[in-house]
JSON list of C-alpha atoms in Angstrom, two decimals:
[
{"chain": "A", "resi": 293, "resn": "MET", "atom": "CA", "xyz": [104.70, 86.88, 83.00]},
{"chain": "A", "resi": 294, "resn": "PRO", "atom": "CA", "xyz": [104.63, 88.38, 79.25]},
{"chain": "A", "resi": 295, "resn": "VAL", "atom": "CA", "xyz": [103.30, 91.94, 78.85]},
{"chain": "A", "resi": 296, "resn": "GLU", "atom": "CA", "xyz": [102.32, 92.68, 75.64]},
{"chain": "A", "resi": 297, "resn": "VAL", "atom": "CA", "xyz": [102.87, 96.34, 75.14]},
{"chain": "A", "resi": 298, "resn": "ARG", "atom": "CA", "xyz": [101.43, 98.66, 72.38]},
{"chain": "A", "resi": 299, "resn": "ASP", "atom": "CA", "xyz": [103.83, 101.45, 71.53]},
{"chain": "A", "resi": 300, "resn": "LEU", "atom": "CA", "xyz": [102.50, 104.58, 70.67]},
{"chain": "A", "resi": 301, "resn": "VAL", "atom": "CA", "xyz": [104.86, 106.96, 71.52]},
{"chain": "A", "resi": 302, "resn": "PRO", "atom": "CA", "xyz": [106.68, 106.98, 67.77]},
{"chain": "A", "resi": 303, "resn": "ALA", "atom": "CA", "xyz": [103.61, 107.88, 66.59]},
{"chain": "A", "resi": 304, "resn": "PHE", "atom": "CA", "xyz": [103.01, 111.62, 68.96]},
{"chain": "A", "resi": 305, "resn": "LEU", "atom": "CA", "xyz": [106.18, 112.10, 67.11]},
{"chain": "A", "resi": 306, "resn": "ASP", "atom": "CA", "xyz": [104.77, 111.79, 64.12]},
{"chain": "A", "resi": 307, "resn": "PHE", "atom": "CA", "xyz": [102.29, 113.95, 65.28]},
{"chain": "A", "resi": 308, "resn": "TRP", "atom": "CA", "xyz": [103.81, 116.52, 67.38]},
{"chain": "A", "resi": 309, "resn": "GLN", "atom": "CA", "xyz": [106.53, 117.82, 64.26]},
{"chain": "A", "resi": 310, "resn": "GLN", "atom": "CA", "xyz": [103.77, 118.17, 62.25]},
{"chain": "A", "resi": 311, "resn": "ALA", "atom": "CA", "xyz": [101.61, 119.77, 64.11]},
{"chain": "A", "resi": 312, "resn": "ALA", "atom": "CA", "xyz": [103.97, 121.80, 66.65]},
{"chain": "A", "resi": 313, "resn": "GLU", "atom": "CA", "xyz": [105.00, 125.73, 64.45]},
{"chain": "A", "resi": 314, "resn": "ALA", "atom": "CA", "xyz": [101.21, 124.93, 62.31]},
{"chain": "A", "resi": 315, "resn": "SER", "atom": "CA", "xyz": [98.35, 127.36, 63.45]},
{"chain": "A", "resi": 316, "resn": "THR", "atom": "CA", "xyz": [95.77, 126.29, 65.91]},
{"chain": "A", "resi": 317, "resn": "GLU", "atom": "CA", "xyz": [93.13, 124.92, 62.83]},
{"chain": "A", "resi": 318, "resn": "ARG", "atom": "CA", "xyz": [95.86, 122.26, 60.87]},
{"chain": "A", "resi": 319, "resn": "GLN", "atom": "CA", "xyz": [96.95, 121.25, 64.91]},
{"chain": "A", "resi": 320, "resn": "LEU", "atom": "CA", "xyz": [92.72, 120.69, 65.03]},
{"chain": "A", "resi": 321, "resn": "ALA", "atom": "CA", "xyz": [93.01, 118.94, 61.63]},
{"chain": "A", "resi": 322, "resn": "LEU", "atom": "CA", "xyz": [96.42, 116.77, 62.61]},
{"chain": "A", "resi": 323, "resn": "TRP", "atom": "CA", "xyz": [94.67, 115.61, 66.18]},
{"chain": "A", "resi": 324, "resn": "ARG", "atom": "CA", "xyz": [92.15, 114.28, 64.98]},
{"chain": "A", "resi": 325, "resn": "ASP", "atom": "CA", "xyz": [93.86, 111.76, 62.43]},
{"chain": "A", "resi": 326, "resn": "TYR", "atom": "CA", "xyz": [95.77, 111.01, 65.17]},
{"chain": "A", "resi": 327, "resn": "VAL", "atom": "CA", "xyz": [92.80, 110.08, 67.18]},
{"chain": "A", "resi": 328, "resn": "THR", "atom": "CA", "xyz": [91.32, 108.40, 64.40]},
{"chain": "A", "resi": 329, "resn": "CYS", "atom": "CA", "xyz": [93.90, 106.49, 63.92]},
{"chain": "A", "resi": 330, "resn": "HIS", "atom": "CA", "xyz": [94.99, 105.67, 67.84]},
{"chain": "A", "resi": 331, "resn": "PRO", "atom": "CA", "xyz": [91.65, 106.39, 70.16]},
{"chain": "A", "resi": 332, "resn": "GLU", "atom": "CA", "xyz": [94.06, 105.34, 73.54]},
{"chain": "A", "resi": 333, "resn": "VAL", "atom": "CA", "xyz": [95.16, 108.24, 73.49]},
{"chain": "A", "resi": 334, "resn": "VAL", "atom": "CA", "xyz": [92.20, 109.55, 74.82]},
{"chain": "A", "resi": 335, "resn": "HIS", "atom": "CA", "xyz": [90.95, 106.72, 76.51]},
{"chain": "A", "resi": 336, "resn": "ASP", "atom": "CA", "xyz": [91.76, 108.65, 79.97]},
{"chain": "A", "resi": 337, "resn": "VAL", "atom": "CA", "xyz": [89.14, 111.19, 79.09]},
{"chain": "A", "resi": 338, "resn": "ILE", "atom": "CA", "xyz": [86.68, 109.16, 77.28]},
{"chain": "A", "resi": 339, "resn": "ARG", "atom": "CA", "xyz": [86.31, 106.44, 79.70]},
{"chain": "A", "resi": 340, "resn": "ASP", "atom": "CA", "xyz": [84.30, 108.80, 82.33]},
{"chain": "A", "resi": 341, "resn": "GLY", "atom": "CA", "xyz": [82.76, 110.27, 79.32]},
{"chain": "A", "resi": 342, "resn": "GLY", "atom": "CA", "xyz": [84.32, 113.25, 79.21]},
{"chain": "A", "resi": 343, "resn": "GLU", "atom": "CA", "xyz": [84.33, 115.03, 75.93]},
{"chain": "A", "resi": 344, "resn": "PRO", "atom": "CA", "xyz": [88.52, 115.44, 74.97]},
{"chain": "A", "resi": 345, "resn": "ASP", "atom": "CA", "xyz": [89.58, 119.19, 74.64]},
{"chain": "A", "resi": 346, "resn": "PRO", "atom": "CA", "xyz": [93.23, 118.92, 72.75]},
{"chain": "A", "resi": 347, "resn": "ALA", "atom": "CA", "xyz": [94.45, 122.89, 73.56]},
{"chain": "A", "resi": 348, "resn": "PRO", "atom": "CA", "xyz": [95.03, 122.69, 77.20]},
{"chain": "A", "resi": 349, "resn": "ALA", "atom": "CA", "xyz": [97.52, 119.19, 76.14]},
{"chain": "A", "resi": 350, "resn": "PHE", "atom": "CA", "xyz": [98.99, 121.56, 73.12]},
{"chain": "A", "resi": 351, "resn": "ALA", "atom": "CA", "xyz": [99.63, 124.57, 75.20]},
{"chain": "A", "resi": 352, "resn": "ARG", "atom": "CA", "xyz": [101.57, 121.78, 77.49]},
{"chain": "A", "resi": 353, "resn": "TYR", "atom": "CA", "xyz": [103.32, 120.22, 74.75]},
{"chain": "A", "resi": 354, "resn": "PRO", "atom": "CA", "xyz": [106.07, 122.08, 74.05]},
{"chain": "A", "resi": 355, "resn": "GLU", "atom": "CA", "xyz": [107.61, 122.00, 77.90]},
{"chain": "A", "resi": 356, "resn": "LEU", "atom": "CA", "xyz": [107.30, 118.31, 77.87]},
{"chain": "A", "resi": 357, "resn": "ILE", "atom": "CA", "xyz": [108.84, 117.16, 74.72]},
{"chain": "A", "resi": 358, "resn": "GLY", "atom": "CA", "xyz": [112.22, 116.36, 76.27]},
{"chain": "A", "resi": 359, "resn": "ARG", "atom": "CA", "xyz": [110.74, 114.38, 78.28]},
{"chain": "A", "resi": 360, "resn": "ILE", "atom": "CA", "xyz": [108.20, 112.64, 76.22]},
{"chain": "A", "resi": 361, "resn": "THR", "atom": "CA", "xyz": [111.50, 112.53, 74.10]},
{"chain": "A", "resi": 362, "resn": "ALA", "atom": "CA", "xyz": [113.62, 110.74, 76.92]},
{"chain": "A", "resi": 363, "resn": "ASN", "atom": "CA", "xyz": [110.62, 108.00, 78.12]},
{"chain": "A", "resi": 364, "resn": "ALA", "atom": "CA", "xyz": [109.79, 106.79, 74.91]},
{"chain": "A", "resi": 365, "resn": "PRO", "atom": "CA", "xyz": [112.69, 104.25, 74.60]},
{"chain": "A", "resi": 366, "resn": "LEU", "atom": "CA", "xyz": [112.36, 103.68, 78.31]},
{"chain": "A", "resi": 367, "resn": "ALA", "atom": "CA", "xyz": [108.81, 102.74, 78.70]},
{"chain": "A", "resi": 368, "resn": "THR", "atom": "CA", "xyz": [107.79, 99.12, 77.72]},
{"chain": "A", "resi": 369, "resn": "GLY", "atom": "CA", "xyz": [111.23, 98.22, 80.36]},
{"chain": "A", "resi": 370, "resn": "TRP", "atom": "CA", "xyz": [109.49, 99.81, 82.86]},
{"chain": "A", "resi": 371, "resn": "ILE", "atom": "CA", "xyz": [106.51, 97.89, 82.07]},
{"chain": "A", "resi": 372, "resn": "GLU", "atom": "CA", "xyz": [108.08, 94.16, 81.38]},
{"chain": "A", "resi": 373, "resn": "GLU", "atom": "CA", "xyz": [109.84, 94.98, 85.11]},
{"chain": "A", "resi": 374, "resn": "ALA", "atom": "CA", "xyz": [106.98, 95.17, 86.80]},
{"chain": "A", "resi": 375, "resn": "ALA", "atom": "CA", "xyz": [104.99, 92.95, 85.75]},
{"chain": "A", "resi": 376, "resn": "ARG", "atom": "CA", "xyz": [108.36, 90.88, 86.78]},
{"chain": "A", "resi": 377, "resn": "LEU", "atom": "CA", "xyz": [108.19, 91.93, 89.90]},
{"chain": "A", "resi": 378, "resn": "VAL", "atom": "CA", "xyz": [104.35, 91.47, 90.54]},
{"chain": "A", "resi": 379, "resn": "ALA", "atom": "CA", "xyz": [102.88, 88.25, 88.54]},
{"chain": "A", "resi": 380, "resn": "PRO", "atom": "CA", "xyz": [104.85, 85.73, 91.52]},
{"chain": "A", "resi": 381, "resn": "VAL", "atom": "CA", "xyz": [103.55, 87.43, 94.50]},
{"chain": "A", "resi": 382, "resn": "LEU", "atom": "CA", "xyz": [100.40, 87.49, 92.91]},
{"chain": "A", "resi": 383, "resn": "GLN", "atom": "CA", "xyz": [100.80, 83.62, 91.56]},
{"chain": "A", "resi": 384, "resn": "ALA", "atom": "CA", "xyz": [99.62, 85.20, 87.96]},
{"chain": "A", "resi": 385, "resn": "GLN", "atom": "CA", "xyz": [103.27, 84.29, 86.40]},
{"chain": "A", "resi": 386, "resn": "ASP", "atom": "CA", "xyz": [100.45, 82.93, 83.16]},
{"chain": "A", "resi": 387, "resn": "LEU", "atom": "CA", "xyz": [98.77, 85.60, 82.31]},
{"chain": "A", "resi": 388, "resn": "THR", "atom": "CA", "xyz": [99.35, 87.81, 79.81]},
{"chain": "A", "resi": 389, "resn": "VAL", "atom": "CA", "xyz": [98.35, 91.28, 80.44]},
{"chain": "A", "resi": 390, "resn": "PRO", "atom": "CA", "xyz": [97.98, 94.20, 77.43]},
{"chain": "A", "resi": 391, "resn": "CYS", "atom": "CA", "xyz": [99.60, 97.52, 77.94]},
{"chain": "A", "resi": 392, "resn": "VAL", "atom": "CA", "xyz": [100.07, 101.16, 75.48]},
{"chain": "A", "resi": 393, "resn": "SER", "atom": "CA", "xyz": [102.48, 103.14, 76.14]},
{"chain": "A", "resi": 394, "resn": "MET", "atom": "CA", "xyz": [101.75, 106.67, 74.80]},
{"chain": "A", "resi": 395, "resn": "VAL", "atom": "CA", "xyz": [101.01, 110.02, 74.84]},
{"chain": "A", "resi": 396, "resn": "GLY", "atom": "CA", "xyz": [97.93, 110.99, 76.30]},
{"chain": "A", "resi": 397, "resn": "LEU", "atom": "CA", "xyz": [96.12, 114.67, 77.02]},
{"chain": "A", "resi": 398, "resn": "ALA", "atom": "CA", "xyz": [98.54, 115.59, 80.25]},
{"chain": "A", "resi": 399, "resn": "ARG", "atom": "CA", "xyz": [96.15, 114.31, 82.60]},
{"chain": "A", "resi": 400, "resn": "SER", "atom": "CA", "xyz": [96.02, 111.17, 84.35]},
{"chain": "A", "resi": 401, "resn": "ASN", "atom": "CA", "xyz": [99.57, 109.57, 84.01]},
{"chain": "A", "resi": 402, "resn": "GLY", "atom": "CA", "xyz": [98.65, 105.70, 84.07]},
{"chain": "A", "resi": 403, "resn": "TRP", "atom": "CA", "xyz": [95.96, 103.20, 84.67]},
{"chain": "A", "resi": 404, "resn": "VAL", "atom": "CA", "xyz": [94.06, 100.23, 84.18]},
{"chain": "A", "resi": 405, "resn": "SER", "atom": "CA", "xyz": [90.77, 99.75, 82.15]},
{"chain": "A", "resi": 406, "resn": "GLU", "atom": "CA", "xyz": [89.05, 97.79, 79.73]},
{"chain": "A", "resi": 407, "resn": "LEU", "atom": "CA", "xyz": [90.03, 98.34, 75.93]},
{"chain": "A", "resi": 408, "resn": "ALA", "atom": "CA", "xyz": [88.35, 96.06, 73.44]},
{"chain": "A", "resi": 409, "resn": "GLY", "atom": "CA", "xyz": [87.41, 93.62, 76.02]},
{"chain": "A", "resi": 410, "resn": "ARG", "atom": "CA", "xyz": [90.02, 93.51, 77.63]},
{"chain": "A", "resi": 411, "resn": "HIS", "atom": "CA", "xyz": [91.72, 95.24, 81.13]},
{"chain": "A", "resi": 412, "resn": "THR", "atom": "CA", "xyz": [94.25, 96.91, 80.21]},
{"chain": "A", "resi": 413, "resn": "LEU", "atom": "CA", "xyz": [97.51, 98.78, 81.18]},
{"chain": "A", "resi": 414, "resn": "PHE", "atom": "CA", "xyz": [97.32, 102.57, 80.28]},
{"chain": "A", "resi": 415, "resn": "LEU", "atom": "CA", "xyz": [101.24, 103.98, 80.84]},
{"chain": "A", "resi": 416, "resn": "ALA", "atom": "CA", "xyz": [100.90, 107.80, 79.29]},
{"chain": "A", "resi": 417, "resn": "VAL", "atom": "CA", "xyz": [104.90, 109.06, 79.45]},
{"chain": "A", "resi": 418, "resn": "GLU", "atom": "CA", "xyz": [103.92, 112.84, 79.45]},
{"chain": "A", "resi": 419, "resn": "GLN", "atom": "CA", "xyz": [103.28, 112.36, 83.06]},
{"chain": "A", "resi": 420, "resn": "VAL", "atom": "CA", "xyz": [106.13, 110.26, 83.97]},
{"chain": "A", "resi": 421, "resn": "PRO", "atom": "CA", "xyz": [109.22, 112.29, 85.18]},
{"chain": "A", "resi": 422, "resn": "ALA", "atom": "CA", "xyz": [111.74, 110.40, 86.07]},
{"chain": "A", "resi": 423, "resn": "ALA", "atom": "CA", "xyz": [112.35, 106.53, 86.25]},
{"chain": "A", "resi": 424, "resn": "ASP", "atom": "CA", "xyz": [111.74, 106.29, 90.10]},
{"chain": "A", "resi": 425, "resn": "ALA", "atom": "CA", "xyz": [108.04, 107.10, 89.77]},
{"chain": "A", "resi": 426, "resn": "ALA", "atom": "CA", "xyz": [108.05, 105.24, 86.27]},
{"chain": "A", "resi": 427, "resn": "ARG", "atom": "CA", "xyz": [108.71, 101.99, 88.58]},
{"chain": "A", "resi": 428, "resn": "ILE", "atom": "CA", "xyz": [106.58, 102.93, 91.31]},
{"chain": "A", "resi": 429, "resn": "LEU", "atom": "CA", "xyz": [103.70, 104.26, 88.85]},
{"chain": "A", "resi": 430, "resn": "THR", "atom": "CA", "xyz": [103.95, 100.70, 87.11]},
{"chain": "A", "resi": 431, "resn": "THR", "atom": "CA", "xyz": [104.16, 98.49, 89.55]},
{"chain": "A", "resi": 432, "resn": "HIS", "atom": "CA", "xyz": [100.96, 99.35, 91.05]},
{"chain": "A", "resi": 433, "resn": "GLU", "atom": "CA", "xyz": [99.28, 99.35, 88.05]},
{"chain": "A", "resi": 434, "resn": "MET", "atom": "CA", "xyz": [100.81, 96.54, 86.68]},
{"chain": "A", "resi": 435, "resn": "ALA", "atom": "CA", "xyz": [98.98, 94.35, 90.61]},
{"chain": "A", "resi": 436, "resn": "HIS", "atom": "CA", "xyz": [95.85, 96.36, 89.46]},
{"chain": "A", "resi": 437, "resn": "ALA", "atom": "CA", "xyz": [95.65, 94.92, 85.93]},
{"chain": "A", "resi": 438, "resn": "ILE", "atom": "CA", "xyz": [96.13, 91.36, 87.39]},
{"chain": "A", "resi": 439, "resn": "GLN", "atom": "CA", "xyz": [93.46, 91.40, 90.12]},
{"chain": "A", "resi": 440, "resn": "LEU", "atom": "CA", "xyz": [91.19, 92.67, 87.47]},
{"chain": "A", "resi": 441, "resn": "ARG", "atom": "CA", "xyz": [91.31, 89.75, 85.50]},
{"chain": "A", "resi": 442, "resn": "LEU", "atom": "CA", "xyz": [91.84, 86.99, 88.55]},
{"chain": "A", "resi": 443, "resn": "PRO", "atom": "CA", "xyz": [87.90, 88.60, 89.62]},
{"chain": "A", "resi": 444, "resn": "GLU", "atom": "CA", "xyz": [87.21, 88.50, 85.92]},
{"chain": "A", "resi": 445, "resn": "ALA", "atom": "CA", "xyz": [88.37, 85.30, 85.50]},
{"chain": "A", "resi": 446, "resn": "ARG", "atom": "CA", "xyz": [86.38, 83.46, 88.80]},
{"chain": "A", "resi": 447, "resn": "ALA", "atom": "CA", "xyz": [83.43, 84.73, 88.53]},
{"chain": "A", "resi": 448, "resn": "GLU", "atom": "CA", "xyz": [82.80, 83.57, 84.92]},
{"chain": "A", "resi": 449, "resn": "ILE", "atom": "CA", "xyz": [84.05, 80.51, 85.98]},
{"chain": "A", "resi": 450, "resn": "LEU", "atom": "CA", "xyz": [81.75, 80.34, 88.97]},
{"chain": "A", "resi": 451, "resn": "ALA", "atom": "CA", "xyz": [78.83, 81.29, 86.38]},
{"chain": "A", "resi": 452, "resn": "CYS", "atom": "CA", "xyz": [79.42, 77.97, 83.99]},
{"chain": "A", "resi": 453, "resn": "LEU", "atom": "CA", "xyz": [80.63, 75.75, 87.39]},
{"chain": "A", "resi": 454, "resn": "ASP", "atom": "CA", "xyz": [78.32, 72.98, 86.92]},
{"chain": "A", "resi": 455, "resn": "THR", "atom": "CA", "xyz": [77.85, 72.85, 82.82]},
{"chain": "A", "resi": 456, "resn": "THR", "atom": "CA", "xyz": [78.97, 69.88, 81.22]},
{"chain": "A", "resi": 457, "resn": "GLU", "atom": "CA", "xyz": [79.49, 71.07, 78.21]},
{"chain": "A", "resi": 458, "resn": "PRO", "atom": "CA", "xyz": [83.85, 70.34, 76.43]},
{"chain": "A", "resi": 459, "resn": "GLY", "atom": "CA", "xyz": [83.23, 73.34, 75.32]},
{"chain": "A", "resi": 460, "resn": "VAL", "atom": "CA", "xyz": [83.18, 75.77, 78.37]},
{"chain": "A", "resi": 461, "resn": "GLN", "atom": "CA", "xyz": [85.21, 73.34, 79.79]},
{"chain": "A", "resi": 462, "resn": "ARG", "atom": "CA", "xyz": [88.10, 74.04, 77.37]},
{"chain": "A", "resi": 463, "resn": "ARG", "atom": "CA", "xyz": [87.45, 77.24, 77.22]},
{"chain": "A", "resi": 464, "resn": "TYR", "atom": "CA", "xyz": [89.22, 77.83, 80.92]},
{"chain": "A", "resi": 465, "resn": "LEU", "atom": "CA", "xyz": [91.49, 74.67, 80.36]},
{"chain": "A", "resi": 466, "resn": "ASN", "atom": "CA", "xyz": [93.16, 74.48, 77.22]},
{"chain": "A", "resi": 467, "resn": "LEU", "atom": "CA", "xyz": [94.50, 76.64, 74.39]},
{"chain": "A", "resi": 468, "resn": "ASN", "atom": "CA", "xyz": [91.95, 79.65, 73.50]},
{"chain": "A", "resi": 469, "resn": "GLY", "atom": "CA", "xyz": [92.87, 82.09, 71.44]},
{"chain": "A", "resi": 470, "resn": "TRP", "atom": "CA", "xyz": [89.22, 83.10, 70.88]},
{"chain": "A", "resi": 471, "resn": "HIS", "atom": "CA", "xyz": [88.35, 83.71, 74.09]},
{"chain": "A", "resi": 472, "resn": "HIS", "atom": "CA", "xyz": [89.24, 87.03, 75.74]},
{"chain": "A", "resi": 473, "resn": "LEU", "atom": "CA", "xyz": [91.04, 85.63, 79.50]},
{"chain": "A", "resi": 474, "resn": "PRO", "atom": "CA", "xyz": [94.04, 84.12, 78.81]},
{"chain": "A", "resi": 475, "resn": "ASP", "atom": "CA", "xyz": [94.69, 80.57, 77.59]},
{"chain": "A", "resi": 476, "resn": "ARG", "atom": "CA", "xyz": [94.76, 77.35, 80.68]},
{"chain": "A", "resi": 477, "resn": "ILE", "atom": "CA", "xyz": [93.54, 80.66, 82.71]},
{"chain": "A", "resi": 478, "resn": "GLY", "atom": "CA", "xyz": [91.38, 77.49, 85.22]},
{"chain": "A", "resi": 479, "resn": "TYR", "atom": "CA", "xyz": [94.34, 76.19, 86.22]},
{"chain": "A", "resi": 480, "resn": "LEU", "atom": "CA", "xyz": [95.46, 79.20, 87.92]},
{"chain": "A", "resi": 481, "resn": "VAL", "atom": "CA", "xyz": [91.87, 80.28, 89.42]},
{"chain": "A", "resi": 482, "resn": "GLY", "atom": "CA", "xyz": [91.61, 76.64, 90.30]},
{"chain": "A", "resi": 483, "resn": "VAL", "atom": "CA", "xyz": [95.60, 76.78, 91.81]},
{"chain": "A", "resi": 484, "resn": "ARG", "atom": "CA", "xyz": [94.04, 79.90, 94.07]},
{"chain": "A", "resi": 485, "resn": "ALA", "atom": "CA", "xyz": [90.93, 78.89, 95.56]},
{"chain": "A", "resi": 486, "resn": "VAL", "atom": "CA", "xyz": [92.42, 75.19, 96.57]},
{"chain": "A", "resi": 487, "resn": "GLY", "atom": "CA", "xyz": [95.24, 77.76, 98.06]},
{"chain": "A", "resi": 488, "resn": "GLN", "atom": "CA", "xyz": [92.64, 79.65, 100.12]},
{"chain": "A", "resi": 489, "resn": "LEU", "atom": "CA", "xyz": [90.40, 76.18, 101.05]},
{"chain": "A", "resi": 490, "resn": "ARG", "atom": "CA", "xyz": [93.78, 75.36, 102.54]},
{"chain": "A", "resi": 491, "resn": "ARG", "atom": "CA", "xyz": [93.83, 78.82, 104.85]},
{"chain": "A", "resi": 492, "resn": "ALA", "atom": "CA", "xyz": [90.51, 76.38, 106.67]},
{"chain": "A", "resi": 493, "resn": "TYR", "atom": "CA", "xyz": [91.16, 72.86, 106.02]},
{"chain": "A", "resi": 494, "resn": "SER", "atom": "CA", "xyz": [93.84, 70.60, 105.78]},
{"chain": "A", "resi": 495, "resn": "TRP", "atom": "CA", "xyz": [95.25, 68.05, 102.67]},
{"chain": "A", "resi": 496, "resn": "ALA", "atom": "CA", "xyz": [93.24, 65.23, 103.90]},
{"chain": "A", "resi": 497, "resn": "GLU", "atom": "CA", "xyz": [89.53, 66.86, 104.87]},
{"chain": "A", "resi": 498, "resn": "LEU", "atom": "CA", "xyz": [90.01, 68.42, 101.57]},
{"chain": "A", "resi": 499, "resn": "ALA", "atom": "CA", "xyz": [91.07, 64.26, 99.62]},
{"chain": "A", "resi": 500, "resn": "ARG", "atom": "CA", "xyz": [87.79, 62.76, 101.91]},
{"chain": "A", "resi": 501, "resn": "TRP", "atom": "CA", "xyz": [85.38, 65.27, 100.66]},
{"chain": "A", "resi": 502, "resn": "GLY", "atom": "CA", "xyz": [82.73, 63.88, 97.80]},
{"chain": "A", "resi": 503, "resn": "THR", "atom": "CA", "xyz": [82.28, 65.72, 94.89]},
{"chain": "A", "resi": 504, "resn": "ASP", "atom": "CA", "xyz": [78.77, 67.53, 96.53]},
{"chain": "A", "resi": 505, "resn": "ARG", "atom": "CA", "xyz": [80.95, 68.93, 99.48]},
{"chain": "A", "resi": 506, "resn": "ALA", "atom": "CA", "xyz": [83.33, 69.88, 97.10]},
{"chain": "A", "resi": 507, "resn": "MET", "atom": "CA", "xyz": [80.88, 72.13, 94.76]},
{"chain": "A", "resi": 508, "resn": "VAL", "atom": "CA", "xyz": [79.77, 73.85, 97.66]},
{"chain": "A", "resi": 509, "resn": "GLU", "atom": "CA", "xyz": [83.00, 74.78, 99.02]},
{"chain": "A", "resi": 510, "resn": "LEU", "atom": "CA", "xyz": [84.41, 75.78, 95.61]},
{"chain": "A", "resi": 511, "resn": "ARG", "atom": "CA", "xyz": [81.73, 77.47, 94.69]},
{"chain": "A", "resi": 512, "resn": "ARG", "atom": "CA", "xyz": [82.05, 79.77, 97.92]},
{"chain": "A", "resi": 513, "resn": "VAL", "atom": "CA", "xyz": [85.25, 80.14, 97.57]},
{"chain": "A", "resi": 514, "resn": "LEU", "atom": "CA", "xyz": [85.22, 81.44, 93.86]},
{"chain": "A", "resi": 515, "resn": "ALA", "atom": "CA", "xyz": [82.53, 83.79, 94.91]},
{"chain": "A", "resi": 516, "resn": "GLY", "atom": "CA", "xyz": [83.84, 85.34, 97.86]},
{"chain": "A", "resi": 517, "resn": "CYS", "atom": "CA", "xyz": [86.16, 86.09, 95.28]},
{"chain": "A", "resi": 518, "resn": "ALA", "atom": "CA", "xyz": [84.65, 87.55, 92.67]},
{"chain": "A", "resi": 519, "resn": "GLU", "atom": "CA", "xyz": [83.33, 90.16, 95.01]},
{"chain": "A", "resi": 520, "resn": "SER", "atom": "CA", "xyz": [86.17, 91.34, 96.74]}
]
């Protein structure tokens, strides 16, 4: 399963190189420029409606800078390893998960949230104390990221299940770089739905269904998945 990792740690290191010995006023000015260019930095605060206050982080960055520089070159590898471990278990090898490696405000260490309309994995390297912790954290968050993408796709497909418009069908079954969900995700949703139906019905029973019965059963399965 491919991942798209945006590494914002170098941007932080550029910021802190200028800000570490600067006055408070200068630090705040540099921080505002940094956050304007990379709003993901305060995402763990503003996603809950909070107002970012950098002062506590400024006080902690000097003690965390060694950890930050040590983790910086490893973060992408941790994320990629998590994708390799989790995707086969969740049968999500065809999904692409956007990820952000960054230095945040010394609060959350990792989370999944919507960014630009896509469920995105965030890893704040200043809050990762060791490689083992990083692997546990990224694997956990990768599972959340994948699961969020699948219920989202199921809900959309359920909503337009009866459509006969070719454009809607192509959205889920063909290349769709203009859409927010991964290409051909309809096939993955279909495989998962059939797998769930197979828990209750044999292949012979499924093969004998007419269109009406198949649509009723598929609608039931998709609605159940979308609510889970």
